[in-house]
Coordinates of C-alpha atoms and ligand atoms in Angstrom, one line a residue:
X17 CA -47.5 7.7 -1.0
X18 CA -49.9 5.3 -2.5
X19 CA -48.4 3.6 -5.3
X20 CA -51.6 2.2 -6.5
X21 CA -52.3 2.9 -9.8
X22 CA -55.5 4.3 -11.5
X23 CA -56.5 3.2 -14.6
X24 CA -58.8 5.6 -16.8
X25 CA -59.8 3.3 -20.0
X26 CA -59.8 5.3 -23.4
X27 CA -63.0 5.3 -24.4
X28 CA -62.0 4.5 -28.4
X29 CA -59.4 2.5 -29.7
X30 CA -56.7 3.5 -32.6
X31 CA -56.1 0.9 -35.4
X32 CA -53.0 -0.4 -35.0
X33 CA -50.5 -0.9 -37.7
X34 CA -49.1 -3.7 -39.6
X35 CA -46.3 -4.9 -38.5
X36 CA -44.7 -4.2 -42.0
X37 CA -45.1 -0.8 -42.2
X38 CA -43.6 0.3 -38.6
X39 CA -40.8 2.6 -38.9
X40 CA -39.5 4.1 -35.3
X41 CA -41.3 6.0 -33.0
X42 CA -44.2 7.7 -35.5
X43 CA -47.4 5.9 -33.4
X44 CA -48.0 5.9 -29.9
X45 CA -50.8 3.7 -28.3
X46 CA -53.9 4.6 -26.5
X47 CA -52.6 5.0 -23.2
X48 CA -49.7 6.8 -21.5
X49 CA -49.0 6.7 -17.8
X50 CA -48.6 9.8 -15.7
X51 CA -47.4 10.9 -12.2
X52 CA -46.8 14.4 -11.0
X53 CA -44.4 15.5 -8.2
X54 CA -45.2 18.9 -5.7
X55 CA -42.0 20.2 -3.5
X56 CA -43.2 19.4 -0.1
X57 CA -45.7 16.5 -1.3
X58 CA -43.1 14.5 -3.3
X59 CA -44.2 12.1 -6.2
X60 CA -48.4 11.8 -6.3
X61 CA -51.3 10.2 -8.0
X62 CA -49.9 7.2 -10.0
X63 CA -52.4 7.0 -13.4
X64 CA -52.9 5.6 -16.2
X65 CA -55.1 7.7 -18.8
X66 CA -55.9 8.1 -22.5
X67 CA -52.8 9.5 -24.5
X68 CA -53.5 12.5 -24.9
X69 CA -51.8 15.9 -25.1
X70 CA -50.8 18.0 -21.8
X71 CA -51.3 21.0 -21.0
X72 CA -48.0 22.8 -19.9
X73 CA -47.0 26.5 -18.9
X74 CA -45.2 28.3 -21.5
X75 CA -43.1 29.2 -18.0
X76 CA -42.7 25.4 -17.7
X77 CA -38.8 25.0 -16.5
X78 CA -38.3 23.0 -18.9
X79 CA -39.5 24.6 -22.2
X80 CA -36.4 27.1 -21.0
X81 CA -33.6 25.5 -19.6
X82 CA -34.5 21.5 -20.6
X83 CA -34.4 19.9 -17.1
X84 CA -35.2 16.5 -18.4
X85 CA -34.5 12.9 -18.3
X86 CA -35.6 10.1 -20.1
X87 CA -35.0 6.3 -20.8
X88 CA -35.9 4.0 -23.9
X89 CA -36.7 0.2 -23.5
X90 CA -38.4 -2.6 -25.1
X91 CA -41.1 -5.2 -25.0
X92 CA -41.1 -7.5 -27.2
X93 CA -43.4 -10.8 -28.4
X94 CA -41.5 -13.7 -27.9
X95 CA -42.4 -17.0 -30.4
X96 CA -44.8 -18.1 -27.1
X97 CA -46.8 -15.3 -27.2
X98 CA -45.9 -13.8 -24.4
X99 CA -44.7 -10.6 -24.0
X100 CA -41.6 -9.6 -22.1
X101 CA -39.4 -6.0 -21.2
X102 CA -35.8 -6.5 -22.3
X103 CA -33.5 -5.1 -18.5
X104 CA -36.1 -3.1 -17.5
X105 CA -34.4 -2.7 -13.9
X106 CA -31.3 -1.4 -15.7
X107 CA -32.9 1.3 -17.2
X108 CA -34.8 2.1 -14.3
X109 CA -31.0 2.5 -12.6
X110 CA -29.7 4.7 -15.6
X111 CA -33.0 6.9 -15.4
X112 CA -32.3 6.9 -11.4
X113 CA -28.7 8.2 -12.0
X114 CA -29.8 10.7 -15.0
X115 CA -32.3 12.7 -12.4
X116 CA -29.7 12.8 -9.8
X117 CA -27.6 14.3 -12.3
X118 CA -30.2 17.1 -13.8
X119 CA -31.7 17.8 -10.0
X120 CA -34.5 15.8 -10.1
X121 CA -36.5 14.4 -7.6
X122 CA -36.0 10.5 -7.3
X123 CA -39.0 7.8 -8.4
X124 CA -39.7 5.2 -5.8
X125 CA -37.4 2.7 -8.4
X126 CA -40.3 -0.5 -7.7
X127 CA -42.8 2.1 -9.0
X128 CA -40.8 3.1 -11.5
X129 CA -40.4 -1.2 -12.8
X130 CA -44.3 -1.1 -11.9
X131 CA -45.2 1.5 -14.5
X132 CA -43.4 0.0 -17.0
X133 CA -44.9 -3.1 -16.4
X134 CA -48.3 -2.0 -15.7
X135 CA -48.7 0.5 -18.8
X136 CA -47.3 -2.2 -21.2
X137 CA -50.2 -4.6 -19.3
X138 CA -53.0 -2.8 -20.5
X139 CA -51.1 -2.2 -24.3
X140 CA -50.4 -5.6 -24.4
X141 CA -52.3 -6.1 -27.5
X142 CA -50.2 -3.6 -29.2
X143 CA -47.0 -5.4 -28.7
X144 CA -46.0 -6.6 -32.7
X145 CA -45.2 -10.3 -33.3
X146 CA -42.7 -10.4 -36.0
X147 CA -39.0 -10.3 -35.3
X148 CA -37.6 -7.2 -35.6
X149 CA -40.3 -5.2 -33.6
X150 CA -41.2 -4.1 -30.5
X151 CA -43.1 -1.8 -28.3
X152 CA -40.7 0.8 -27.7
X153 CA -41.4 2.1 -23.7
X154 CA -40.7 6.2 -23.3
X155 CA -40.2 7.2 -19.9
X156 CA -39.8 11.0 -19.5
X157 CA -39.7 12.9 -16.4
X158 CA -39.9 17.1 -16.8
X159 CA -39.6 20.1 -15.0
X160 CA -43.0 21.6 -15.4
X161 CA -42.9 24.3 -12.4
X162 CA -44.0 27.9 -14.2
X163 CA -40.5 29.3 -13.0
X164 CA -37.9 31.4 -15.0
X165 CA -35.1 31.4 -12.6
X166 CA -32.3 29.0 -12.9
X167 CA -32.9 26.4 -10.1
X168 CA -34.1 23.0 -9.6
X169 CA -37.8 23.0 -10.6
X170 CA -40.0 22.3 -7.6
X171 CA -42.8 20.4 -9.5
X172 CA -42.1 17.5 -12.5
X173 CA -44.4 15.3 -14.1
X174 CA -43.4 12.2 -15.3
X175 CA -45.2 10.0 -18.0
X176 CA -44.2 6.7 -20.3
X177 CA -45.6 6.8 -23.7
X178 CA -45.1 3.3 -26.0
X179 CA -44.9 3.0 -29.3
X180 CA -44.9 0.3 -31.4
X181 CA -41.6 0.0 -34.1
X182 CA -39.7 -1.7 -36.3
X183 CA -35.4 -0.7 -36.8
X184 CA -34.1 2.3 -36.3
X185 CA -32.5 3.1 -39.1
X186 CA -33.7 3.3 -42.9
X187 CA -31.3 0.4 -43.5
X188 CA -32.8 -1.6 -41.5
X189 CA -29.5 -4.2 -41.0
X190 CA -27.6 -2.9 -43.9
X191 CA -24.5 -1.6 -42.5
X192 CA -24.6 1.9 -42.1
X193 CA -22.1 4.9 -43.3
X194 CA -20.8 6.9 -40.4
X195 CA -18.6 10.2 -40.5
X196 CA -16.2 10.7 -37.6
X197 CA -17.0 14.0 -36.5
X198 CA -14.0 16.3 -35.3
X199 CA -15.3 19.8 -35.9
X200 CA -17.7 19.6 -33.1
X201 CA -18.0 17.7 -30.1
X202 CA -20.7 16.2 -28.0
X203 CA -19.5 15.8 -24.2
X204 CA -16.6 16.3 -21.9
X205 CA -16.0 14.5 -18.6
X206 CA -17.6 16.2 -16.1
X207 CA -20.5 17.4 -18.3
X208 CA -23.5 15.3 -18.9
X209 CA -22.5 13.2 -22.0
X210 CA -22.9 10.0 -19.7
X211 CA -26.7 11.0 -18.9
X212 CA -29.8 10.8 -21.0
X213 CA -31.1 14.2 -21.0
X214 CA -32.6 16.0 -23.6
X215 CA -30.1 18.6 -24.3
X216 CA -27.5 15.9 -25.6
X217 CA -29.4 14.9 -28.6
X218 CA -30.3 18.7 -29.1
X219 CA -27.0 19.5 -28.9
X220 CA -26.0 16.6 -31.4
X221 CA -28.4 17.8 -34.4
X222 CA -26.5 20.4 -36.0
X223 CA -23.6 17.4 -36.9
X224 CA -25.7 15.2 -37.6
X225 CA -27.3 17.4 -40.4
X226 CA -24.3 18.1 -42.2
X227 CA -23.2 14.3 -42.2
X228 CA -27.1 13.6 -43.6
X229 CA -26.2 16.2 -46.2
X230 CA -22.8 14.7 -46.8
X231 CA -24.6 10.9 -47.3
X232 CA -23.8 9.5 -43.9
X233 CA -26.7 8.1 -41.5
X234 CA -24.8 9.2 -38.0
X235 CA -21.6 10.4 -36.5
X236 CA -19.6 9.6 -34.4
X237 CA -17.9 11.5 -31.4
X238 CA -14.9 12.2 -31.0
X239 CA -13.6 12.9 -27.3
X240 CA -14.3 17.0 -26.8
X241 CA -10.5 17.5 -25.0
X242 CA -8.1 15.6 -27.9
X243 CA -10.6 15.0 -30.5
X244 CA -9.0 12.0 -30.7
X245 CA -10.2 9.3 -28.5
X246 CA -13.9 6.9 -30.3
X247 CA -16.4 8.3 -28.1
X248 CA -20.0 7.1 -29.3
X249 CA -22.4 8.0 -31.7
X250 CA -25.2 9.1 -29.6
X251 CA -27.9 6.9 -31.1
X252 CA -25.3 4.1 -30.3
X253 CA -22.4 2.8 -28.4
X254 CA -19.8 1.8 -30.8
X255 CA -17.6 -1.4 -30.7
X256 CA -14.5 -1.9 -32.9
X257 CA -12.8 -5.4 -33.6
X258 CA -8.8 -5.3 -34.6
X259 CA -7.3 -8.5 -35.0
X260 CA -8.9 -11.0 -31.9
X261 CA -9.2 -7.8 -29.7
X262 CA -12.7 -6.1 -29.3
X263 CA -12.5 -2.7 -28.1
X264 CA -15.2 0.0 -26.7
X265 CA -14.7 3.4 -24.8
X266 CA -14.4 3.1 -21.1
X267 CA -17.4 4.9 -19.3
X268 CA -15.8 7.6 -17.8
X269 CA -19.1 10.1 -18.1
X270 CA -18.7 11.2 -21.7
X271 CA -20.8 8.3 -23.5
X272 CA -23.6 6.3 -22.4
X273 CA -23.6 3.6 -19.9
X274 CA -25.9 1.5 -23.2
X275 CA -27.9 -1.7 -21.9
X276 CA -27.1 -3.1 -25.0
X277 CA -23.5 -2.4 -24.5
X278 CA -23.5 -3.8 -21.3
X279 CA -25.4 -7.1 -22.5
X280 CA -23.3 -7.4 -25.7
X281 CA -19.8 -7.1 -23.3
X282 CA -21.7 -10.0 -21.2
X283 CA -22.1 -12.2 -23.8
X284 CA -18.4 -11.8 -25.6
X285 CA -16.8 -12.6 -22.1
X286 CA -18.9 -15.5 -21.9
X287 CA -18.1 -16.8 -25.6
X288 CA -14.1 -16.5 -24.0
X289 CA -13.5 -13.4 -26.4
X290 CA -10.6 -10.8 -25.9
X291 CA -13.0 -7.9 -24.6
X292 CA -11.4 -4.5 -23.5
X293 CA -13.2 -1.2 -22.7
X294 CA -10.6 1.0 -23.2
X295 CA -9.8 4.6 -25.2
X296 CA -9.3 4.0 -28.5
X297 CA -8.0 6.8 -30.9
X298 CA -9.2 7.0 -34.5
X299 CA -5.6 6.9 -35.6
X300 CA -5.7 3.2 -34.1
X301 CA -8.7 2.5 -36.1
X302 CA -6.7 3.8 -39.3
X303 CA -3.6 2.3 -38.8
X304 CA -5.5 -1.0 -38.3
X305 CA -7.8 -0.7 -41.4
X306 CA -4.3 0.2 -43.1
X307 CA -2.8 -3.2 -41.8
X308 CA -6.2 -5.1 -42.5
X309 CA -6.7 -5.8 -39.2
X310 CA -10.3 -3.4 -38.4
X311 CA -12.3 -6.6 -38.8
X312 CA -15.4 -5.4 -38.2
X313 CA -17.7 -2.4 -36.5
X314 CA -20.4 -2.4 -35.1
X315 CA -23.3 -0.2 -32.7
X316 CA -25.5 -1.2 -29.6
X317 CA -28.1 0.6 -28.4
X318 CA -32.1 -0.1 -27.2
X319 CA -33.5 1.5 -30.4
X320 CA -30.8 0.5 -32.8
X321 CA -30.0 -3.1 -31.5
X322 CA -26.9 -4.2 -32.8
X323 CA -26.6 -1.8 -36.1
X324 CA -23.2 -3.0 -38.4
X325 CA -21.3 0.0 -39.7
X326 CA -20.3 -0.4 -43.1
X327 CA -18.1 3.0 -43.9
X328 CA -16.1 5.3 -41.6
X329 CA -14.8 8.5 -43.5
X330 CA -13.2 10.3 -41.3
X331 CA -10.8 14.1 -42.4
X332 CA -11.8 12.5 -46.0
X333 CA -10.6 9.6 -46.1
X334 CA -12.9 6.4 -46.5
X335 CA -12.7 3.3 -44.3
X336 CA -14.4 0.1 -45.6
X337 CA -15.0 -2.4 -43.2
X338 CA -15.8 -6.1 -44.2
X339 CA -16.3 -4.8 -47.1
X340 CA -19.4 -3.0 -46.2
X341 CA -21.0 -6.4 -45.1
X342 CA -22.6 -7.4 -42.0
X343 CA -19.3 -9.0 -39.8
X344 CA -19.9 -12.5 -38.8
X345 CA -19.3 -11.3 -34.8
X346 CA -21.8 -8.3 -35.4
X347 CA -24.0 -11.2 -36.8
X348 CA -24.0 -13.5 -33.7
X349 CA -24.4 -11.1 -30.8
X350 CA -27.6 -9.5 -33.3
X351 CA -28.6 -13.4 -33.0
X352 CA -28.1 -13.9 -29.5
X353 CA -29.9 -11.1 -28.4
X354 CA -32.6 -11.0 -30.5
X355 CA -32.7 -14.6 -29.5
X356 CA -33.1 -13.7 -25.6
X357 CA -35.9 -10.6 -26.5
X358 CA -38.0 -13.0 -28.4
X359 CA -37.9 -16.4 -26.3
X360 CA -36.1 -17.8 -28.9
X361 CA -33.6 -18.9 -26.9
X362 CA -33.1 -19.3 -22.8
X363 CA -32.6 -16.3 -20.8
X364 CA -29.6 -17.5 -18.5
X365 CA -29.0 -13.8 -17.3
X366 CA -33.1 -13.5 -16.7
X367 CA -32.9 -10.4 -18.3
X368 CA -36.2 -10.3 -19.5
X369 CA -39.4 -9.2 -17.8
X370 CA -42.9 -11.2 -18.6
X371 CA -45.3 -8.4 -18.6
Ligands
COI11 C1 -32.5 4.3 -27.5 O1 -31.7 3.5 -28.0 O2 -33.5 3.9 -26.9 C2 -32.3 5.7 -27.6 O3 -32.8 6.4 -26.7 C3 -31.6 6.3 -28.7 C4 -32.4 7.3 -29.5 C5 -33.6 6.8 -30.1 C6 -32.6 8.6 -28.7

């Protein structure tokens, strides 16, 4: 297969935003790549084109049964000017291990990075400046073969759309209120929990409703055997600091294996920190806000970045951590990183990218 990719120019350009009024994921850029995969002719005609809607089969396998994977990543403007991806290679890993998981065909991983790289190329000028923002990168790969029976689709198409944003959440970096959820659950080992598929965050909306009702701004999982065990939020990966000891869930299948998790856990080793991934029940959490020992709480994730928690209520009863304020540890990993994304500081892991 030729991974040369074409480039089809749009022939007018959007305005783009100000940086001060991007909220997440509401404009997408002038281009969007596209490849399409055949059973028997594997993965064909690398493009770049206009963004523009697609036309799909209302048979399309995945309107019906959502066999679908997708990734979310950054570029961001560092202080030089330049622009840079934030792990892309990770994430082209996770999305690698998310199609094996949902039966779909694998992407040549280099053409994968080269997508990335070469879509965010030709947006360059829509990468934002000011801390805080970033083009967001969409990768997507669906099952678009007009088929009704349950089987792996034999034809996909995968595209990347970008769009430019600013934080996640309305708070911005106000910590935010989470209710532990234990009426419903999001994943069991075995299932697909660990895998970013569509269905997860589908299957996530109906909790996260009621908590929005209720005040709160996420959830988090429980584990779906016990209902015991911290799971994750599913925006998120969630951390927890008792005493000296940080804690996050193993990966055992059920959460997400978050690139921001992973780069957080780098960085606390390296600082000499007491780091475990290990279960955690929410009774420990309790007991140690009881004792004054839950220091501080905090999520990871692309989108969210580090994002403090400021309130877990969980059967009714209110935890307040730090007194709703950002935690001093939450605070310097939120520097550090943001430090590596935007060449503030060096990048002595060379996780970054220059586009
Ligand atoms: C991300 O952090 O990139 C995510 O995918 C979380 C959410 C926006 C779906």
């Amino acid at each position: 297969m030729s991974d040369t990719i074409r480039i089809t120019r749009a022939a007018t350009l959007k305005p783009h935003p100000k940086d001060s009024e991007l909220a997440f994921g509401t404009v997408f850029t002038d281009h969007m790549f596209r490849m399409d995969y055949k059973e028997g002719k594997g993965w064909f005609d690398p493009r770049i084109e206009p963004y523009a809607p697609f036309l799909l089969e209302p048979a399309a396998a995945v309107l019906h049964y959502a066999q679908e994977v997708f990734e979310g990543l950054k570029a961001f403007r560092g202080v030089d000017g330049k622009v840079r991806l934030f792990r892309p290679q990770k994430h082209v890993e996770r999305m690698a291990n998310s199609a094996k998981r949902m039966c779909i065909p694998p992407l040549d991983p280099e053409l994968a990075l080269k997508s990335f790289l070469t879509l965010v190329g030709v947006e360059k000028e829509w990468v934002p400046a000011t801390v805080g923002t970033s083009l967001y990168v969409r990768p997507t790969i669906i099952a678009n073969e007009a088929f009704l029976g349950v089987r792996p689709a034999h034809a996909y198409l995968y595209f990347v759309i970008l769009s430019p944003v600013g934080a996640y959440y309305p708070e911005g970096m106000a910590p935010v209120k989470i209710l532990v959820v234990d009426k419903y659950v999001r994943a069991v080992e075995g299932g697909v929990g660990g895998v970013k598929t569509a269905g997860n965050y589908a299957a996530s909306l109906y909790a996260s409703e009621e908590a929005k009702h209720a005040g709160f701004t996420q959830v988090l999982w429980l584990d779906g055997v016990h209902r015991k065990y911290i799971d994750e939020v599913g925006t998120m990966n969630i951390m927890v600091k008792i005493g000296d000891e940080v804690i996050t869930p193993p990966l055992t299948g059920t959460i997400l294996p978050g690139v921001t998790r992973d780069s957080a856990l780098t960085l606390m080793r390296e600082w000499d920190l007491k780091v475990s991934e290990r279960q955690i029940s929410i009774d420990e959490a309790i007991l140690a806000h009881k004792q004054g020992t839950l220091k501080e709480v905090w999520g990871t994730g692309t989108a969210a970045v580090i994002s403090p928690v400021g309130e877990l209520t969980y059967k009714g009863e209110k935890m307040v951590i730090n007194g709703g304020e950002i935690g001093p540890l939450t605070r310097k990993l939120y520097d550090a990183i943001v430090a590596i994304q935007y060449a503030q500081a060096p990048d002595a892991h060379n996780w970054t990218v220059e586009v």
